[in-house]
């Protein structure tokens, strides 16, 4: 009998295939003694398992698409570092020798010890690393037990299948994609989970948050993942199969058609021009931005220069990085955002004093943090200014919450310019300066910012979290985190209007810009400049080409007056269905 289960869509599209249930969790480990003469072999077994894990992770890292957000690479790197660390690479070897026990038991002892240590940590970031310890230990254990089916070891059996797992790490998702799975389904996870984000750039139809789905599905059962509608069809009948096969073929043809839009101007049906720019962090993303025909970089996040290192990046190193971005973008403007450290982006060599309070999203992050430590800000400003002598650079400031902060930034910018003048260094004297509008206070003060600045950039990722008081990383409140909430739309509209009044361009560079379901709504709210992940740019361009701004504005007006996000969602559906 056909059964339909509902989850949260992550990657797009439709996948049809046989079910493969991946075993999860840690296994019952038996403990046995190893005779002294075999200890050497047991240590060898353990080292071989570590080597295999390292190779799997390195392989996974190489296969991550280059336009994937930086934090996904960082997650795989954390696992690689852990596998290389003495805690996993050597300590279990010592335990095998000391206790004359099997490798699995030594690993188990070490795992317990590490979990206890991590879980007792005060720092929530470090406490959360317990999850990584668990995943790395599990991976080593599977390599030891040669347990199958492990995605990266099962090989051919997973090709063309739909994998159902309790949860998947980003590395596992990459390995599964490499093996040619048709779709992924996880019982855990929310829309902002790292695996969900990765699935989107991998292009694998994915559903997350299908709680207890494995209870209803047998190995080898026919499944359809409809990631457009968030549905998992179990044991579909012939009619459903025909329907979904046709849809999967259509989707494939549509992908091929999208490629043809590269280089075509993004004009709505009623002739409104929309600038489509790219968000980038890594050099690879810059290349992807250039290749998909982005009109420059609308948001160049610079945190990657600061993360995963003990020291701070110097002026010359930063200059070199910004010049490289300019070279890749070949004359298109690059909007460099001053560093937005804090909250979930920590830099070991540059940690703030928290005064014992723990709410990093509301604490010292972004420009607040730089203003507390102006040396970091000044170095970066000088590097950005110097880069501006070589190509079109724009400077953008994150997390501004008021004009007083802007005044301070302007004075540090002035000082950086004076220093460069004194040193005889060239820079663009009219370097365009803009503010990220991502705090409700900034949106409410948008007129003040627009009057003093050259552009505004709405960061909806944060604007949504701060407006709705729903942490963007907390799955428990993800049901509240909704960019369609009328309060969020009103702040976006307010900002767009303030920009229009002052003749200052307003872009939107949060994830909302990358979702083609919202393109018409955003045009209707007055936006003419969107910056998004290069992987989504052509799809959003297609949505622009099919839009009529006049009609979208009507719907947007109703959305602004709506009572709640549900009502807006219905309006958006109608707007998107309208011709
Ligand atoms: C945003 O908040 O929407 C944004 C683009 O910045 P980040 O995601 O880097 O916080
Ligand atoms: Mg932000």
Short mmCIF file of N, CA, C and O and ligand atoms in Angstrom, two decimals, residues 279 299 301 303 337 340 345 365 436 438 458-463 472 509-511, ligand 1:
data_model
loop_
_atom_site.label_atom_id
_atom_site.label_comp_id
_atom_site.label_asym_id
_atom_site.label_seq_id
_atom_site.Cartn_x
_atom_site.Cartn_y
_atom_site.Cartn_z
N UNK A 279 27.11 35.92 -3.72
CA UNK A 279 27.74 35.89 -2.40
C UNK A 279 28.94 34.95 -2.51
O UNK A 279 28.83 33.90 -3.14
N UNK A 299 28.31 40.27 -1.89
CA UNK A 299 28.72 40.04 -0.49
C UNK A 299 29.95 39.14 -0.49
O UNK A 299 29.85 37.95 -0.82
N UNK A 301 32.22 37.64 2.01
CA UNK A 301 32.41 37.44 3.45
C UNK A 301 33.91 37.22 3.69
O UNK A 301 34.52 36.42 3.00
N UNK A 303 35.30 36.40 6.73
CA UNK A 303 35.61 35.65 7.96
C UNK A 303 36.61 34.53 7.70
O UNK A 303 37.40 34.17 8.56
N UNK A 337 32.88 42.73 2.70
CA UNK A 337 32.29 43.03 4.01
C UNK A 337 33.37 42.96 5.07
O UNK A 337 34.14 42.01 5.11
N UNK A 340 32.96 39.77 10.11
CA UNK A 340 31.78 39.58 10.95
C UNK A 340 32.03 38.39 11.89
O UNK A 340 31.37 37.36 11.79
N UNK A 345 30.80 32.25 14.42
CA UNK A 345 32.09 32.30 13.73
C UNK A 345 33.16 32.80 14.68
O UNK A 345 33.26 33.99 14.95
N UNK A 365 29.57 40.94 18.15
CA UNK A 365 29.87 40.36 16.84
C UNK A 365 29.86 41.47 15.81
O UNK A 365 29.39 42.57 16.05
N UNK A 436 25.19 46.81 6.13
CA UNK A 436 24.30 45.65 6.16
C UNK A 436 23.13 46.05 7.04
O UNK A 436 23.32 46.56 8.15
N UNK A 438 20.67 44.31 9.07
CA UNK A 438 20.35 42.97 9.54
C UNK A 438 19.89 42.96 10.99
O UNK A 438 19.63 41.91 11.57
N UNK A 458 20.56 44.31 2.64
CA UNK A 458 19.72 43.68 3.68
C UNK A 458 20.18 42.24 3.89
O UNK A 458 20.21 41.44 2.96
N UNK A 459 20.55 41.92 5.12
CA UNK A 459 20.98 40.56 5.45
C UNK A 459 19.83 39.85 6.15
O UNK A 459 19.67 39.94 7.36
N UNK A 460 19.02 39.15 5.36
CA UNK A 460 17.82 38.57 5.97
C UNK A 460 18.13 37.41 6.92
O UNK A 460 17.33 37.12 7.80
N UNK A 461 19.28 36.76 6.74
CA UNK A 461 19.57 35.64 7.65
C UNK A 461 19.52 36.11 9.09
O UNK A 461 18.96 35.47 9.97
N UNK A 462 20.15 37.27 9.31
CA UNK A 462 20.14 37.82 10.66
C UNK A 462 18.89 38.63 10.93
O UNK A 462 18.35 38.59 12.04
N UNK A 463 18.43 39.36 9.93
CA UNK A 463 17.24 40.19 10.16
C UNK A 463 16.06 39.32 10.63
O UNK A 463 15.31 39.71 11.53
N UNK A 472 19.03 31.59 14.53
CA UNK A 472 19.05 30.96 13.22
C UNK A 472 19.65 29.56 13.23
O UNK A 472 19.51 28.81 12.27
N UNK A 509 20.93 40.27 0.44
CA UNK A 509 21.95 39.24 0.25
C UNK A 509 21.83 38.08 1.23
O UNK A 509 22.74 37.27 1.35
N UNK A 510 20.70 37.95 1.91
CA UNK A 510 20.49 36.77 2.77
C UNK A 510 20.02 35.59 1.91
O UNK A 510 19.80 35.73 0.71
N UNK A 511 19.84 34.44 2.57
CA UNK A 511 19.41 33.22 1.86
C UNK A 511 18.09 33.41 1.13
O UNK A 511 17.78 32.71 0.18
C1 LIG B 1 22.70 37.79 6.58
O1 LIG B 1 22.66 37.92 7.80
O2 LIG B 1 21.67 37.68 5.86
C2 LIG B 1 23.99 37.75 5.89
C3 LIG B 1 24.04 37.79 4.57
O3 LIG B 1 25.10 37.64 6.64
P1 LIG B 1 25.62 36.27 7.32
O4 LIG B 1 24.75 35.15 6.80
O5 LIG B 1 27.05 36.17 6.94
O6 LIG B 1 25.40 36.56 8.76
#
